[in-house]
Coordinates of C-alpha atoms and ligand atoms in Angstrom, one line a residue:
M141 CA 5.8 -19.0 32.6
L142 CA 2.2 -20.0 32.1
N143 CA -0.4 -18.3 34.2
K144 CA -3.8 -19.4 33.0
N145 CA -5.5 -16.6 35.0
Q146 CA -3.4 -14.0 33.1
T147 CA -5.3 -12.2 30.4
L148 CA -3.7 -11.1 27.0
G149 CA -4.0 -7.5 28.1
E150 CA -2.0 -8.2 31.3
F151 CA 0.5 -10.3 29.5
I152 CA 1.1 -7.5 27.0
I153 CA 1.7 -4.9 29.8
K154 CA 3.9 -7.4 31.8
N155 CA 6.1 -8.1 28.7
Q156 CA 6.2 -4.7 27.0
T157 CA 9.5 -3.8 28.7
S158 CA 11.1 -6.8 26.9
F159 CA 10.2 -5.3 23.6
K160 CA 13.1 -3.4 22.2
Y161 CA 11.1 -0.7 20.4
S162 CA 8.6 1.8 21.8
S163 CA 6.5 -0.6 23.8
G164 CA 3.4 1.5 24.3
E165 CA 2.5 1.7 20.6
L166 CA 3.1 -2.0 20.0
S167 CA 1.0 -2.9 23.0
S168 CA -2.0 -0.8 21.8
L169 CA -1.4 -2.3 18.3
I170 CA -1.7 -5.9 19.6
N171 CA -4.7 -4.7 21.8
S172 CA -6.5 -3.4 18.7
I173 CA -5.9 -6.6 16.9
R174 CA -7.3 -8.4 19.9
L175 CA -10.5 -6.3 19.7
A176 CA -11.0 -6.8 16.0
A177 CA -10.4 -10.6 16.5
K178 CA -13.3 -10.7 19.1
V179 CA -15.6 -8.9 16.7
V180 CA -14.7 -11.1 13.7
N181 CA -14.9 -14.2 16.0
H182 CA -18.5 -13.2 16.9
E183 CA -19.5 -13.1 13.2
V184 CA -17.6 -16.2 12.2
N185 CA -19.3 -18.2 15.0
K186 CA -22.7 -17.1 14.0
A187 CA -22.0 -17.3 10.2
G188 CA -24.2 -20.3 9.8
L189 CA -27.2 -18.5 11.3
V190 CA -27.3 -15.3 9.3
D191 CA -26.8 -14.6 5.7
I192 CA -23.3 -13.4 6.0
I193 CA -21.6 -16.5 4.4
G194 CA -21.6 -17.3 0.8
P195 CA -19.9 -15.4 -2.0
T196 CA -20.5 -11.7 -2.5
G197 CA -20.2 -12.4 -6.2
D198 CA -17.3 -10.0 -6.2
K199 CA -13.7 -11.2 -6.7
N200 CA -10.8 -10.0 -4.6
I201 CA -7.6 -8.9 -6.1
Q202 CA -6.5 -12.5 -6.2
S203 CA -9.5 -13.1 -8.5
E204 CA -10.7 -15.5 -5.9
K205 CA -14.5 -15.6 -5.1
Q206 CA -14.9 -13.3 -2.2
Q207 CA -16.8 -14.6 0.8
K208 CA -18.9 -12.0 2.7
L209 CA -16.9 -12.8 5.9
D210 CA -13.7 -12.0 4.0
V211 CA -15.0 -8.5 3.3
Y212 CA -16.4 -8.1 6.8
A213 CA -13.2 -9.2 8.5
N214 CA -11.1 -6.9 6.2
E215 CA -13.3 -3.9 7.1
K216 CA -13.2 -4.7 10.8
F217 CA -9.4 -5.0 11.1
I218 CA -8.8 -2.0 8.9
N219 CA -11.4 0.2 10.7
T220 CA -10.1 -0.8 14.2
L221 CA -6.5 0.0 13.3
V222 CA -7.5 3.3 11.6
N223 CA -9.9 4.4 14.4
R224 CA -7.3 3.9 17.1
N225 CA -4.8 5.9 15.0
I226 CA -2.0 3.4 15.8
V227 CA -0.4 2.6 12.4
C228 CA 0.7 4.7 9.4
G229 CA -0.1 2.0 6.8
I230 CA -1.9 -1.2 6.2
A231 CA -1.6 -3.9 3.4
S232 CA -4.3 -6.5 3.1
E233 CA -4.9 -9.6 0.9
E234 CA -8.2 -8.0 0.1
E235 CA -6.8 -4.7 -1.0
Q236 CA -5.1 -4.1 -4.3
A237 CA -2.8 -1.4 -2.9
F238 CA -1.5 -0.6 0.5
I239 CA -3.5 2.0 2.6
S240 CA -1.7 5.1 3.9
I241 CA -3.2 6.4 7.2
N242 CA -2.5 10.1 7.1
S243 CA 1.1 9.1 7.2
N244 CA 2.2 12.5 5.7
D245 CA 0.7 14.4 8.7
K246 CA 3.6 15.9 10.6
N247 CA 1.7 15.1 13.8
N248 CA 1.4 11.5 12.9
Q249 CA 4.1 9.9 15.0
N250 CA 2.9 6.3 14.2
K251 CA 5.8 4.2 13.2
Y252 CA 4.3 0.8 12.4
V253 CA 2.8 -0.8 9.3
V254 CA 0.6 -3.9 9.4
L255 CA 0.1 -6.5 6.7
I256 CA -2.8 -8.8 7.1
D257 CA -4.7 -11.7 5.7
P258 CA -8.0 -10.9 7.4
L259 CA -9.7 -14.3 6.8
D260 CA -7.4 -17.0 5.5
G261 CA -9.0 -20.3 4.4
S262 CA -12.3 -18.5 3.7
S263 CA -13.4 -21.2 1.2
N264 CA -13.9 -23.3 4.3
I265 CA -16.4 -20.9 5.9
D266 CA -19.5 -22.4 4.4
V267 CA -18.5 -25.9 5.5
N268 CA -17.8 -24.9 9.1
V269 CA -14.1 -25.6 9.0
S270 CA -11.7 -23.5 11.0
V271 CA -10.4 -20.3 9.4
G272 CA -7.9 -17.7 10.6
T273 CA -6.5 -14.2 10.5
I274 CA -2.7 -13.7 10.0
F275 CA -0.9 -10.5 10.7
S276 CA 2.6 -9.1 10.4
I277 CA 4.0 -5.9 11.8
Y278 CA 7.0 -3.8 10.8
R279 CA 8.5 -0.5 11.8
R280 CA 8.2 1.9 8.8
K281 CA 11.5 2.6 7.0
S282 CA 10.4 6.0 5.6
K283 CA 10.7 9.1 7.8
I284 CA 7.9 9.9 10.2
G285 CA 5.7 12.6 8.8
T286 CA 6.3 11.6 5.2
E287 CA 4.0 9.5 3.1
V288 CA 4.4 5.7 3.6
S289 CA 5.9 4.0 0.5
I290 CA 5.8 0.5 -0.9
D291 CA 9.3 0.0 0.6
D292 CA 7.8 0.2 4.0
F293 CA 5.9 -3.0 3.2
L294 CA 8.5 -4.8 1.0
Q295 CA 10.7 -5.6 4.0
S296 CA 12.2 -9.1 4.5
G297 CA 10.5 -11.2 7.1
R298 CA 13.7 -10.9 9.3
H299 CA 12.6 -7.3 10.0
Q300 CA 9.2 -8.1 11.5
V301 CA 8.8 -6.7 15.0
A302 CA 5.7 -8.9 15.7
A303 CA 3.6 -11.5 13.9
G304 CA 0.6 -13.6 14.9
Y305 CA -2.5 -15.4 13.9
I306 CA -6.0 -15.9 15.3
I307 CA -7.6 -19.3 14.7
Y308 CA -11.4 -19.4 14.7
G309 CA -11.9 -23.1 15.5
T310 CA -13.5 -25.2 18.2
S311 CA -12.1 -22.5 20.4
T312 CA -10.8 -19.1 19.3
M313 CA -7.1 -18.6 20.0
L314 CA -4.6 -15.8 19.4
F315 CA -0.9 -16.8 19.0
Y316 CA 1.8 -14.2 18.5
T317 CA 5.5 -13.4 18.9
T318 CA 7.5 -10.1 19.3
G319 CA 10.7 -12.0 18.9
N320 CA 10.9 -13.4 22.4
G321 CA 9.2 -16.8 21.8
V322 CA 5.6 -17.7 21.0
N323 CA 2.6 -17.4 23.4
G324 CA -1.0 -18.5 22.9
F325 CA -4.2 -17.1 24.3
T326 CA -7.6 -18.8 24.3
L327 CA -10.8 -16.7 24.2
N328 CA -13.4 -17.3 26.9
P329 CA -16.4 -16.3 24.8
A330 CA -18.6 -16.0 27.9
I331 CA -16.7 -12.9 29.0
G332 CA -14.9 -12.0 25.8
T333 CA -11.4 -12.3 27.4
F334 CA -8.3 -14.0 26.0
Y335 CA -6.5 -16.0 28.7
H336 CA -2.9 -17.2 28.5
S337 CA -3.2 -20.9 27.5
H338 CA 0.2 -21.7 25.8
A339 CA 3.5 -20.4 27.2
N340 CA 6.7 -20.3 25.1
I341 CA 5.5 -22.9 22.5
Q342 CA 8.2 -25.2 21.2
F343 CA 7.7 -26.8 17.8
P344 CA 8.4 -30.6 18.3
K345 CA 11.8 -31.3 16.6
H346 CA 10.2 -34.2 14.8
G347 CA 6.6 -35.3 14.1
N348 CA 4.8 -37.9 12.0
I349 CA 2.3 -35.6 10.2
Y350 CA 2.8 -34.3 6.6
S351 CA 0.3 -31.8 5.2
I352 CA 0.0 -31.3 1.5
N353 CA -2.8 -31.1 -1.1
E354 CA -2.1 -34.5 -2.8
G355 CA -4.7 -33.6 -5.4
N356 CA -1.9 -31.6 -7.1
Y357 CA 0.5 -34.6 -7.0
L358 CA 1.0 -34.9 -10.7
Q359 CA 2.0 -31.2 -10.9
F360 CA 4.6 -31.3 -8.1
P361 CA 8.3 -31.1 -8.8
D362 CA 10.0 -34.5 -8.6
F363 CA 11.8 -33.7 -5.3
V364 CA 8.3 -33.2 -3.7
K365 CA 7.0 -36.4 -5.2
N366 CA 10.0 -38.3 -3.9
Y367 CA 9.5 -36.8 -0.4
I368 CA 5.9 -37.8 -0.3
K369 CA 6.9 -41.4 -1.2
F370 CA 9.5 -41.2 1.6
C371 CA 6.7 -40.2 4.0
Q372 CA 4.6 -43.2 2.9
E373 CA 7.3 -45.9 3.1
E374 CA 7.2 -48.5 5.8
E375 CA 10.4 -47.8 7.7
G376 CA 11.2 -46.6 11.2
D377 CA 8.5 -44.2 12.3
R378 CA 7.0 -44.1 8.8
P379 CA 4.6 -44.1 7.2
Y380 CA 3.6 -40.7 8.5
T381 CA 0.0 -39.6 8.8
S382 CA -1.4 -37.3 6.1
R383 CA -3.4 -34.4 7.6
Y384 CA -4.6 -31.5 5.4
I385 CA -7.4 -29.1 6.3
G386 CA -6.8 -26.6 3.5
S387 CA -6.6 -23.7 5.9
L388 CA -3.0 -22.6 6.5
V389 CA -3.6 -21.4 10.0
S390 CA -5.3 -24.6 11.0
D391 CA -2.7 -26.9 9.4
F392 CA 0.2 -24.9 10.8
H393 CA -1.3 -24.7 14.3
R394 CA -1.9 -28.4 14.5
N395 CA 1.7 -29.2 13.3
M396 CA 3.2 -26.7 15.8
I397 CA 1.4 -28.4 18.7
K398 CA 1.9 -32.0 17.5
G399 CA 5.0 -31.8 15.2
G400 CA 4.8 -32.1 11.5
I401 CA 5.6 -30.6 8.1
F402 CA 3.4 -28.4 5.8
L403 CA 4.2 -28.2 2.1
Y404 CA 2.7 -26.0 -0.6
P405 CA 4.9 -26.5 -3.7
P406 CA 4.6 -24.8 -7.1
T407 CA 1.7 -26.2 -9.2
A408 CA 0.6 -25.7 -12.8
K409 CA -2.1 -23.3 -11.6
N410 CA 0.4 -21.5 -9.2
P411 CA 3.9 -22.0 -10.7
K412 CA 5.4 -19.6 -8.1
G413 CA 3.4 -21.3 -5.3
K414 CA 0.0 -20.2 -4.0
L415 CA 0.7 -18.8 -0.6
R416 CA 1.5 -15.0 -0.3
L417 CA 4.9 -14.1 1.1
L418 CA 4.1 -10.9 2.9
Y419 CA 0.9 -11.6 4.9
E420 CA 0.9 -15.4 5.1
C421 CA 4.4 -17.0 4.8
N422 CA 6.5 -14.3 6.6
P423 CA 4.3 -14.1 9.8
I424 CA 3.9 -17.9 9.9
A425 CA 7.6 -18.3 9.3
F426 CA 8.5 -15.8 12.1
I427 CA 6.3 -17.8 14.6
C428 CA 7.6 -21.1 13.3
E429 CA 11.2 -20.1 13.9
Q430 CA 10.5 -18.5 17.2
A431 CA 9.0 -21.8 18.3
G432 CA 12.1 -23.7 17.1
G433 CA 10.8 -24.8 13.7
L434 CA 12.1 -24.0 10.1
A435 CA 10.4 -22.4 7.1
I436 CA 11.9 -22.4 3.6
N437 CA 10.8 -21.8 0.0
G438 CA 13.0 -24.6 -1.3
E439 CA 16.0 -22.5 -1.8
K440 CA 16.4 -20.3 1.3
N441 CA 14.9 -19.4 4.6
I442 CA 11.5 -17.6 4.1
L443 CA 12.6 -14.7 6.4
D444 CA 15.6 -13.9 4.2
I445 CA 13.6 -13.4 1.0
Q446 CA 13.6 -9.8 -0.3
P447 CA 10.0 -9.2 -1.3
K448 CA 9.5 -7.7 -4.8
E449 CA 5.7 -7.0 -4.8
L450 CA 2.9 -6.8 -2.3
H451 CA 0.9 -9.9 -3.3
Q452 CA 3.9 -12.0 -4.3
R453 CA 3.4 -15.8 -4.0
I454 CA 6.1 -18.3 -3.1
P455 CA 6.5 -22.0 -2.5
F456 CA 6.2 -22.6 1.2
Y457 CA 7.6 -25.5 3.4
C458 CA 7.5 -25.2 7.1
G459 CA 7.4 -27.3 10.3
S460 CA 9.5 -29.4 12.6
E461 CA 13.2 -28.7 12.3
E462 CA 14.3 -32.3 11.7
M463 CA 11.5 -32.9 9.2
I464 CA 12.4 -29.8 7.1
Q465 CA 16.1 -30.8 7.2
Q466 CA 15.1 -34.3 6.0
F467 CA 13.0 -32.7 3.3
Q468 CA 15.9 -30.5 2.2
K469 CA 17.9 -33.6 1.3
F470 CA 15.4 -34.3 -1.5
I471 CA 15.8 -30.8 -3.0
Ligands
P6P807 P1 -5.5 -25.6 -1.8 C1 -6.8 -21.0 1.7 O1 -7.4 -20.6 0.5 C2 -5.3 -21.0 1.4 O2 -4.9 -19.7 1.1 C3 -4.5 -21.4 2.7 O3 -5.2 -21.1 3.9 C4 -4.4 -22.9 2.5 O4 -3.3 -23.5 3.1 C5 -4.3 -23.0 1.0 O5 -5.0 -21.9 0.4 C6 -5.1 -24.3 0.5 O6 -5.0 -24.3 -1.0 O7 -5.0 -25.3 -3.2 O8 -4.9 -26.8 -1.2 O9 -7.0 -25.5 -1.6

């Protein structure tokens, strides 16, 4: 039920009883992400004014040119989560290894780990195109009071207890799920409060948008080339419209609202796909499914993939249920 006067904080409290795990911690975890999102939003919005955009010259562990806002956002989310002493471990696109947060302290009863892409689509920052933060939350598998291990992070997407994204666009929005549907909140920057703007989002079962970087066309597997041709044929509700921003959160968000399909197939440069399973595909797939869409890697549902390593990349196809089902006929 949409109540546009309800803040994110009120929504979290009102709904924490429906969360099957210890609700208090998850609530403060979502609240700390909300705080970090506001801080990062402030910097992203003024990036054009101060010298905080533009590459640091460093390269992140993906050997991608690191934008200063990447580094800033990574620090903000990590510091906020550490300072509030809510989680026992963090994995980030910007960090080579996962971070243990005094997880072997017998007094540390924290049972959640967070995986995050602090600023996805950062190559768009210096051209003023929307970027986003993506987060994924699991309960630790290892015993409380022991050191977190890689296995706490290498859980299949089906085990996520919550996932969400923040999109820093014409307005800043936070969308998340704890397994009971997807809700969206829009920031009122004048007072720094997120208000409930989208209740129980439903991914349209069909759409006429396909999102893919056609610059890689010659490198795509034949089934993807054939599907693109299908989208472009004059028949029924086709040709579809091609829309590609090059920022996963923005492309996914548009498709979830309007209906559509997003495709990032294997390419010569990224033979296993470009997008990362743990902190991009799994959280987006959880949200996608909770909204009635589908997310696959070409062989199986994204959420059923057993991760093998922290920064693992996979092919990623997600969107409207009927469009994914149609696409699967080409595989
Ligand atoms: P390409 C941004 O760098 C990102 O990780 C995703 O946000 C986006 O969907 C994809 O890469 C864009 O990749 O190769 O089309 O520029």
